[in-house]
Short mmCIF file of N, CA and C in Angstrom, two decimals:
data_model
loop_
_atom_site.label_atom_id
_atom_site.label_comp_id
_atom_site.label_asym_id
_atom_site.label_seq_id
_atom_site.Cartn_x
_atom_site.Cartn_y
_atom_site.Cartn_z
N MET A 1 11.60 25.32 30.38
CA MET A 1 11.38 24.81 29.04
C MET A 1 11.51 25.97 28.05
N PRO A 2 12.20 25.75 26.96
CA PRO A 2 12.33 26.82 25.96
C PRO A 2 11.03 27.04 25.20
N ASN A 3 10.77 28.29 24.94
CA ASN A 3 9.58 28.67 24.18
C ASN A 3 10.01 29.44 22.94
N PRO A 4 9.20 29.43 21.89
CA PRO A 4 9.56 30.21 20.71
C PRO A 4 9.50 31.71 20.99
N LYS A 5 10.43 32.46 20.40
CA LYS A 5 10.44 33.90 20.60
C LYS A 5 9.31 34.58 19.86
N ARG A 6 8.99 34.05 18.69
CA ARG A 6 7.93 34.64 17.88
C ARG A 6 6.89 33.58 17.54
N ARG A 7 5.70 34.06 17.27
CA ARG A 7 4.62 33.16 16.90
C ARG A 7 4.83 32.67 15.46
N PHE A 8 4.52 31.36 15.22
CA PHE A 8 4.58 30.83 13.87
C PHE A 8 3.44 31.44 13.05
N SER A 9 3.74 31.86 11.85
CA SER A 9 2.70 32.40 10.98
C SER A 9 1.77 31.27 10.53
N ASN A 10 0.58 31.65 10.08
CA ASN A 10 -0.38 30.64 9.62
C ASN A 10 0.14 29.89 8.42
N SER A 11 0.80 30.59 7.50
CA SER A 11 1.30 29.91 6.30
C SER A 11 2.41 28.93 6.65
N ARG A 12 3.25 29.29 7.59
CA ARG A 12 4.33 28.38 7.98
C ARG A 12 3.76 27.13 8.66
N THR A 13 2.74 27.31 9.48
CA THR A 13 2.10 26.17 10.14
C THR A 13 1.44 25.27 9.10
N ARG A 14 0.77 25.86 8.13
CA ARG A 14 0.09 25.06 7.10
C ARG A 14 1.07 24.35 6.19
N LYS A 15 2.20 24.99 5.90
CA LYS A 15 3.23 24.33 5.10
C LYS A 15 3.76 23.09 5.81
N ARG A 16 3.93 23.18 7.10
CA ARG A 16 4.41 22.04 7.87
C ARG A 16 3.38 20.92 7.89
N ARG A 17 2.11 21.28 7.92
CA ARG A 17 1.05 20.28 8.03
C ARG A 17 0.65 19.66 6.69
N THR A 18 1.22 20.09 5.59
CA THR A 18 0.82 19.53 4.29
C THR A 18 1.14 18.05 4.19
N HIS A 19 2.12 17.58 4.92
CA HIS A 19 2.51 16.17 4.85
C HIS A 19 1.71 15.29 5.81
N ASP A 20 0.84 15.89 6.62
CA ASP A 20 0.06 15.13 7.59
C ASP A 20 -1.27 14.64 7.03
N LYS A 21 -1.57 14.96 5.77
CA LYS A 21 -2.87 14.60 5.21
C LYS A 21 -2.99 13.09 5.01
N LEU A 22 -4.20 12.60 5.04
CA LEU A 22 -4.48 11.19 4.82
C LEU A 22 -4.96 10.98 3.39
N THR A 23 -4.54 9.90 2.79
CA THR A 23 -5.01 9.56 1.46
C THR A 23 -5.63 8.17 1.49
N PRO A 24 -6.67 7.93 0.72
CA PRO A 24 -7.28 6.60 0.71
C PRO A 24 -6.36 5.60 0.04
N PRO A 25 -6.40 4.34 0.46
CA PRO A 25 -5.54 3.33 -0.17
C PRO A 25 -5.99 3.05 -1.60
N VAL A 26 -5.03 2.79 -2.46
CA VAL A 26 -5.31 2.51 -3.87
C VAL A 26 -5.26 1.00 -4.06
N ILE A 27 -6.38 0.43 -4.49
CA ILE A 27 -6.45 -1.01 -4.74
C ILE A 27 -6.66 -1.19 -6.23
N PRO A 28 -5.67 -1.67 -6.95
CA PRO A 28 -5.82 -1.83 -8.39
C PRO A 28 -6.69 -3.03 -8.73
N LEU A 29 -7.42 -2.93 -9.82
CA LEU A 29 -8.21 -4.06 -10.30
C LEU A 29 -7.35 -4.92 -11.20
N ALA A 30 -7.65 -6.20 -11.24
CA ALA A 30 -6.85 -7.13 -12.03
C ALA A 30 -6.92 -6.80 -13.52
N GLU A 31 -8.05 -6.24 -13.98
CA GLU A 31 -8.19 -5.94 -15.40
C GLU A 31 -7.35 -4.74 -15.81
N ASN A 32 -7.05 -3.84 -14.85
CA ASN A 32 -6.36 -2.60 -15.18
C ASN A 32 -4.85 -2.68 -15.07
N ILE A 33 -4.29 -3.83 -14.72
CA ILE A 33 -2.85 -3.95 -14.54
C ILE A 33 -2.25 -4.73 -15.70
N ASP A 34 -1.19 -4.18 -16.28
CA ASP A 34 -0.47 -4.90 -17.34
C ASP A 34 0.30 -6.04 -16.70
N LYS A 35 0.63 -7.05 -17.50
CA LYS A 35 1.36 -8.20 -16.95
C LYS A 35 2.74 -7.81 -16.46
N GLY A 36 3.47 -6.98 -17.20
CA GLY A 36 4.83 -6.63 -16.82
C GLY A 36 4.93 -5.34 -16.05
N ALA A 37 3.82 -4.82 -15.55
CA ALA A 37 3.84 -3.50 -14.92
C ALA A 37 4.42 -3.55 -13.51
N GLY A 38 4.29 -4.67 -12.81
CA GLY A 38 4.80 -4.75 -11.45
C GLY A 38 3.85 -4.12 -10.45
N ILE A 39 4.37 -3.73 -9.31
CA ILE A 39 3.56 -3.16 -8.24
C ILE A 39 3.39 -1.67 -8.50
N ARG A 40 2.14 -1.23 -8.58
CA ARG A 40 1.86 0.18 -8.79
C ARG A 40 1.37 0.85 -7.52
N SER A 41 1.08 0.10 -6.51
CA SER A 41 0.62 0.66 -5.25
C SER A 41 1.11 -0.25 -4.14
N LYS A 42 0.56 -0.08 -2.96
CA LYS A 42 1.01 -0.88 -1.84
C LYS A 42 0.27 -2.22 -1.78
N ARG A 43 -0.34 -2.62 -2.87
CA ARG A 43 -1.01 -3.91 -2.98
C ARG A 43 -0.64 -4.55 -4.30
N TYR A 44 -0.86 -5.83 -4.42
CA TYR A 44 -0.56 -6.50 -5.68
C TYR A 44 -1.61 -7.56 -5.95
N ILE A 45 -1.64 -8.02 -7.19
CA ILE A 45 -2.58 -9.05 -7.61
C ILE A 45 -1.86 -10.39 -7.61
N CYS A 46 -2.45 -11.39 -6.96
CA CYS A 46 -1.87 -12.73 -6.92
C CYS A 46 -1.88 -13.31 -8.33
N SER A 47 -0.74 -13.87 -8.74
CA SER A 47 -0.64 -14.41 -10.10
C SER A 47 -1.41 -15.72 -10.27
N HIS A 48 -1.73 -16.38 -9.16
CA HIS A 48 -2.42 -17.67 -9.25
C HIS A 48 -3.93 -17.51 -9.19
N CYS A 49 -4.44 -16.75 -8.20
CA CYS A 49 -5.90 -16.67 -8.02
C CYS A 49 -6.47 -15.28 -8.31
N LYS A 50 -5.63 -14.30 -8.66
CA LYS A 50 -6.05 -12.94 -9.03
C LYS A 50 -6.73 -12.18 -7.90
N GLN A 51 -6.38 -12.47 -6.66
CA GLN A 51 -6.90 -11.73 -5.52
C GLN A 51 -5.95 -10.60 -5.16
N VAL A 52 -6.47 -9.51 -4.56
CA VAL A 52 -5.65 -8.39 -4.13
C VAL A 52 -5.04 -8.72 -2.78
N ASN A 53 -3.70 -8.58 -2.66
CA ASN A 53 -2.99 -8.93 -1.44
C ASN A 53 -1.99 -7.85 -1.07
N GLU A 54 -1.45 -7.97 0.14
CA GLU A 54 -0.35 -7.12 0.57
C GLU A 54 0.93 -7.62 -0.09
N PRO A 55 1.89 -6.73 -0.38
CA PRO A 55 3.14 -7.19 -0.98
C PRO A 55 4.00 -7.97 0.00
N HIS A 56 4.82 -8.88 -0.51
CA HIS A 56 5.77 -9.68 0.27
C HIS A 56 5.08 -10.57 1.30
N THR A 57 3.86 -11.02 1.02
CA THR A 57 3.16 -11.93 1.91
C THR A 57 2.58 -13.08 1.10
N VAL A 58 2.31 -14.18 1.78
CA VAL A 58 1.67 -15.33 1.15
C VAL A 58 0.21 -14.98 0.91
N CYS A 59 -0.32 -15.39 -0.22
CA CYS A 59 -1.72 -15.14 -0.54
C CYS A 59 -2.59 -15.93 0.44
N HIS A 60 -3.54 -15.25 1.08
CA HIS A 60 -4.40 -15.91 2.06
C HIS A 60 -5.45 -16.78 1.39
N ASN A 61 -5.71 -16.53 0.12
CA ASN A 61 -6.74 -17.27 -0.59
C ASN A 61 -6.24 -18.62 -1.10
N CYS A 62 -5.03 -18.64 -1.71
CA CYS A 62 -4.55 -19.87 -2.34
C CYS A 62 -3.26 -20.42 -1.73
N GLY A 63 -2.53 -19.62 -0.93
CA GLY A 63 -1.31 -20.09 -0.30
C GLY A 63 -0.07 -19.99 -1.16
N TYR A 64 -0.14 -19.26 -2.28
CA TYR A 64 1.01 -19.12 -3.18
C TYR A 64 1.82 -17.88 -2.82
N TYR A 65 3.14 -17.95 -3.04
CA TYR A 65 4.03 -16.81 -2.88
C TYR A 65 5.07 -16.86 -3.99
N ARG A 66 5.13 -15.84 -4.80
CA ARG A 66 6.07 -15.73 -5.93
C ARG A 66 5.97 -16.93 -6.88
N GLY A 67 4.75 -17.38 -7.15
CA GLY A 67 4.53 -18.44 -8.12
C GLY A 67 4.65 -19.85 -7.59
N LYS A 68 4.95 -20.03 -6.31
CA LYS A 68 5.08 -21.37 -5.73
C LYS A 68 4.12 -21.51 -4.56
N GLN A 69 3.56 -22.71 -4.39
CA GLN A 69 2.68 -22.93 -3.25
C GLN A 69 3.53 -23.17 -2.01
N VAL A 70 3.35 -22.31 -1.02
CA VAL A 70 4.15 -22.36 0.20
C VAL A 70 3.34 -22.93 1.35
N VAL A 71 2.05 -22.61 1.39
CA VAL A 71 1.17 -23.04 2.47
C VAL A 71 -0.02 -23.77 1.86
N SER A 72 -0.39 -24.89 2.46
CA SER A 72 -1.59 -25.58 1.98
C SER A 72 -2.79 -24.96 2.68
N VAL A 73 -3.73 -24.48 1.90
CA VAL A 73 -4.90 -23.80 2.44
C VAL A 73 -6.06 -24.77 2.44
N GLY A 74 -6.64 -25.01 3.61
CA GLY A 74 -7.80 -25.90 3.71
C GLY A 74 -9.07 -25.15 3.37
N ILE A 75 -9.81 -25.67 2.41
CA ILE A 75 -11.04 -24.99 1.98
C ILE A 75 -12.24 -25.62 2.65
#
């Protein structure tokens, strides 16, 4: 198995690891989003019931997707 000829310096190792950090998910509040702003994070606000959802999925609360009811949700 090949091995490195020289040891990686601490700064080089840390530079490589800068992209491995974890960040908390950003969940926007319905009051803080403009109507025409679109998606500002990896979540979006349902236009029908104002719940926070994942993008490109049917709302689990009301069954709407892109302004149309796709699934009937039994309450």
